[in-house]
Coordinates of N, CA and C in Angstrom, one line a residue:
X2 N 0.9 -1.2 0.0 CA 0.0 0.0 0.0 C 0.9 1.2 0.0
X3 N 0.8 1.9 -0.7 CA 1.4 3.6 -0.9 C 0.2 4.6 -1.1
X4 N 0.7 5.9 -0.2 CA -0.1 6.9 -0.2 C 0.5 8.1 -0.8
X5 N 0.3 9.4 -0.5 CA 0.8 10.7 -0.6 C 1.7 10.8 0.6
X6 N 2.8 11.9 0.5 CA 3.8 12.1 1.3 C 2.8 13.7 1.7
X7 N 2.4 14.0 3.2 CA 1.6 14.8 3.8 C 2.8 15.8 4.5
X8 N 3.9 15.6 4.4 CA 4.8 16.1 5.3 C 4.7 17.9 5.3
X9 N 4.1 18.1 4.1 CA 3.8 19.7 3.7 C 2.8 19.8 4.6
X10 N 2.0 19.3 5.5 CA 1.0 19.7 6.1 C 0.9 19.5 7.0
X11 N 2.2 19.1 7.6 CA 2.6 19.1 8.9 C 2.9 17.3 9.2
X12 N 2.5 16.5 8.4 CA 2.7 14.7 9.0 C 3.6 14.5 9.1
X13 N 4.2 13.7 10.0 CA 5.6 13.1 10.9 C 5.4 11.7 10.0
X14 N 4.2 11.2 10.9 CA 4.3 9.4 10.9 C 2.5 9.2 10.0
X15 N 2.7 8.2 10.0 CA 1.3 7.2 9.0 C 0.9 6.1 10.1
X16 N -0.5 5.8 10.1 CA -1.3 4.7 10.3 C -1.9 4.0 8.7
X17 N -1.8 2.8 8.4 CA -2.5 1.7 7.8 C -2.9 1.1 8.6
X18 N -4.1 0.7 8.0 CA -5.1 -0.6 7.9 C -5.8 -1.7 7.0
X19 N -5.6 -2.4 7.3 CA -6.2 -3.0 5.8 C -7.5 -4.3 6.6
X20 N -8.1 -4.2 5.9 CA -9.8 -5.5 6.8 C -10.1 -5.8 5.8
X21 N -11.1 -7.2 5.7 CA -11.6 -7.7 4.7 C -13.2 -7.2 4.7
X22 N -13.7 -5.8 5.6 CA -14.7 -5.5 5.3 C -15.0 -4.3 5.1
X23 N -15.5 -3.4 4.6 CA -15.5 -2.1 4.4 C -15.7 -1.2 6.0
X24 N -16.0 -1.8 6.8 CA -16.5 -1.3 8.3 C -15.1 -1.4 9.2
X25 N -14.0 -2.2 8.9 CA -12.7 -2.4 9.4 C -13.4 -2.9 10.6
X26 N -14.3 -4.3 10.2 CA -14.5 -4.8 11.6 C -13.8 -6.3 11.5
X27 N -13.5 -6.8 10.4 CA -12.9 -8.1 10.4 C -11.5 -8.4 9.7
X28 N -11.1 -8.8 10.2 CA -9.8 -9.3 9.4 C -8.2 -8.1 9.3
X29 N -8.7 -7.3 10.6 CA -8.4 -6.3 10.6 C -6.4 -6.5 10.9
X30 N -5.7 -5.7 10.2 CA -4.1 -5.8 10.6 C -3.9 -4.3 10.1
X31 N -2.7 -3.8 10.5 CA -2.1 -2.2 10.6 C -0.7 -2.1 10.1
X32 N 0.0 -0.9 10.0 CA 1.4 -0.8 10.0 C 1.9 -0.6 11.0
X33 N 0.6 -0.4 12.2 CA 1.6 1.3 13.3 C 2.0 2.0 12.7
X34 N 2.5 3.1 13.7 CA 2.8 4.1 13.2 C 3.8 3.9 12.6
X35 N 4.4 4.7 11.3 CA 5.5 4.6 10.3 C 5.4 6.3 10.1
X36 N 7.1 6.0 9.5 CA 7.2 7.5 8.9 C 7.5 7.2 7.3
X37 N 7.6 6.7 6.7 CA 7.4 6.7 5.6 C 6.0 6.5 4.9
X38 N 5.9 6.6 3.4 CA 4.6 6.4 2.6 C 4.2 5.3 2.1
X39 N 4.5 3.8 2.7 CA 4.1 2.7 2.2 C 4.7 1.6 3.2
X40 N 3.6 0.9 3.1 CA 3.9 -0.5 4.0 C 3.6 -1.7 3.6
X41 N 3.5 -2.6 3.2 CA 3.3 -4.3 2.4 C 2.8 -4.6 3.5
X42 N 1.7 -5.4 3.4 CA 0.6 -6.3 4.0 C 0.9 -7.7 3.6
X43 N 1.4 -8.0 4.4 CA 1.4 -10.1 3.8 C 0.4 -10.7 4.4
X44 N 0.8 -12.1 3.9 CA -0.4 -13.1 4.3 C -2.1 -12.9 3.2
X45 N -1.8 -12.2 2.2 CA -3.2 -11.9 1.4 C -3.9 -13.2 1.0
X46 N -4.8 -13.6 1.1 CA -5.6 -14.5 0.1 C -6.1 -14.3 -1.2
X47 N -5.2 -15.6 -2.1 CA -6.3 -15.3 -3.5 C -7.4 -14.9 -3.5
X48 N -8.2 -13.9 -4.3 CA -9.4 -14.0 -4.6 C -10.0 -12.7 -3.5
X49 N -9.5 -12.6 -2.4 CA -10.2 -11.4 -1.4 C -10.1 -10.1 -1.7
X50 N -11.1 -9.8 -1.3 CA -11.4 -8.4 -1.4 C -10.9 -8.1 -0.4
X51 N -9.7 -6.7 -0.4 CA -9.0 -5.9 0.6 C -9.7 -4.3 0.8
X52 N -9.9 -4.2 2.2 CA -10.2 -2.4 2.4 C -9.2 -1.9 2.8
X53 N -8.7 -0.8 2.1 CA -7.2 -0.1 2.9 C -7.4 1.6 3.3
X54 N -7.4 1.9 4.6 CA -7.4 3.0 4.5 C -6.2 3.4 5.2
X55 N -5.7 5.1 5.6 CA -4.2 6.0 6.6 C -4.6 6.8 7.1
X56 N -4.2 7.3 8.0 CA -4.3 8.4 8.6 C -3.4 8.6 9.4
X57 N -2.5 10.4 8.8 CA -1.7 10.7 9.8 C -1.4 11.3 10.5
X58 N -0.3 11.9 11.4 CA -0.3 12.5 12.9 C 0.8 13.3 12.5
X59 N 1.0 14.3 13.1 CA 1.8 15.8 13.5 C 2.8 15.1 14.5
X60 N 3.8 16.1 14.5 CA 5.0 16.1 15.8 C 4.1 16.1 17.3
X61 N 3.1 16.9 17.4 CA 2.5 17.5 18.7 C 1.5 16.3 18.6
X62 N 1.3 14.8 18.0 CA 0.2 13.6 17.7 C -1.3 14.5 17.7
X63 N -1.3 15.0 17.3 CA -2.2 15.6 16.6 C -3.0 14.5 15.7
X64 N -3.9 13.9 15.1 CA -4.2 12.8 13.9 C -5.3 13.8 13.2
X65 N -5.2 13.2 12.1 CA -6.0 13.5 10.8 C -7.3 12.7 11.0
X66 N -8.2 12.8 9.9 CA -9.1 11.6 9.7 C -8.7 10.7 8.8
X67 N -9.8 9.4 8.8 CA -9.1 8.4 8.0 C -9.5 8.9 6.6
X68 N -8.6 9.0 5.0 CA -8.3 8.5 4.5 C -9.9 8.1 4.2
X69 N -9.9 8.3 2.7 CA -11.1 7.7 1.5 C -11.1 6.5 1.9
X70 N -11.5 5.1 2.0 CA -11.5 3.5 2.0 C -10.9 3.5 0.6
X71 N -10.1 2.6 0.1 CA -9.6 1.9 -0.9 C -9.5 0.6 -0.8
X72 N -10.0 0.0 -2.5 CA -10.1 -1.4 -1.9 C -9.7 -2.4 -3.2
X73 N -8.6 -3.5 -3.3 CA -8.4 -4.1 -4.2 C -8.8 -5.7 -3.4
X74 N -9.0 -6.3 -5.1 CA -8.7 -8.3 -5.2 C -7.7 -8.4 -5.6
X75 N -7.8 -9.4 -4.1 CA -5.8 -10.1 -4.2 C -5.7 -10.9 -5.5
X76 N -4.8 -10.9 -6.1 CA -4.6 -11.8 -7.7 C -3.8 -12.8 -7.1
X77 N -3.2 -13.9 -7.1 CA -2.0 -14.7 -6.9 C -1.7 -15.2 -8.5
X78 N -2.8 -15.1 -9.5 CA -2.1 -16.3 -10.6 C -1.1 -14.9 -11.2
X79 N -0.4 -16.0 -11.3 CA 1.1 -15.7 -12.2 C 0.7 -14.5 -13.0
X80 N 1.7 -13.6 -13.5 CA 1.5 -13.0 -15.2 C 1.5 -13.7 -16.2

């Protein structure tokens, strides 16, 4: 998962999440906090539908809101 670099707007660090439901009530895993703009999610399953959303925080932890939902199907077959 990669997002925008927010640092012009004051962001330090990033939250990810990624759930298998648009409600981020199940199947729920994170990055924690990070300072960079991208984190890799493993463990995906063929065929599932992924929800990803970020949200990030100031020096003073200040947080944003979450982030539009985004959401892809895991592929595993080959190219």
């Amino acid at each position: 998962m990669v997002w925008s670099d927010e640092s012009g707007s004051g962001a330090t660090e990033y939250y990810a999440e990624r759930a298998i439901d648009a409600g981020f009530t199940a199947g729920l895993a994170n990055s924690g906090w990070i300072v960079g703009t991208a984190h890799d999610f493993t463990g995906l399953a063929d065929a599932q539908i992924y929800y990803y959303r970020v949200k990030a925080r100031d020096a003073a932890l200040n947080e944003s809101v979450w982030s539009n939902v985004e959401s892809s199907t895991q592929d595993a077959t080959a190219p």
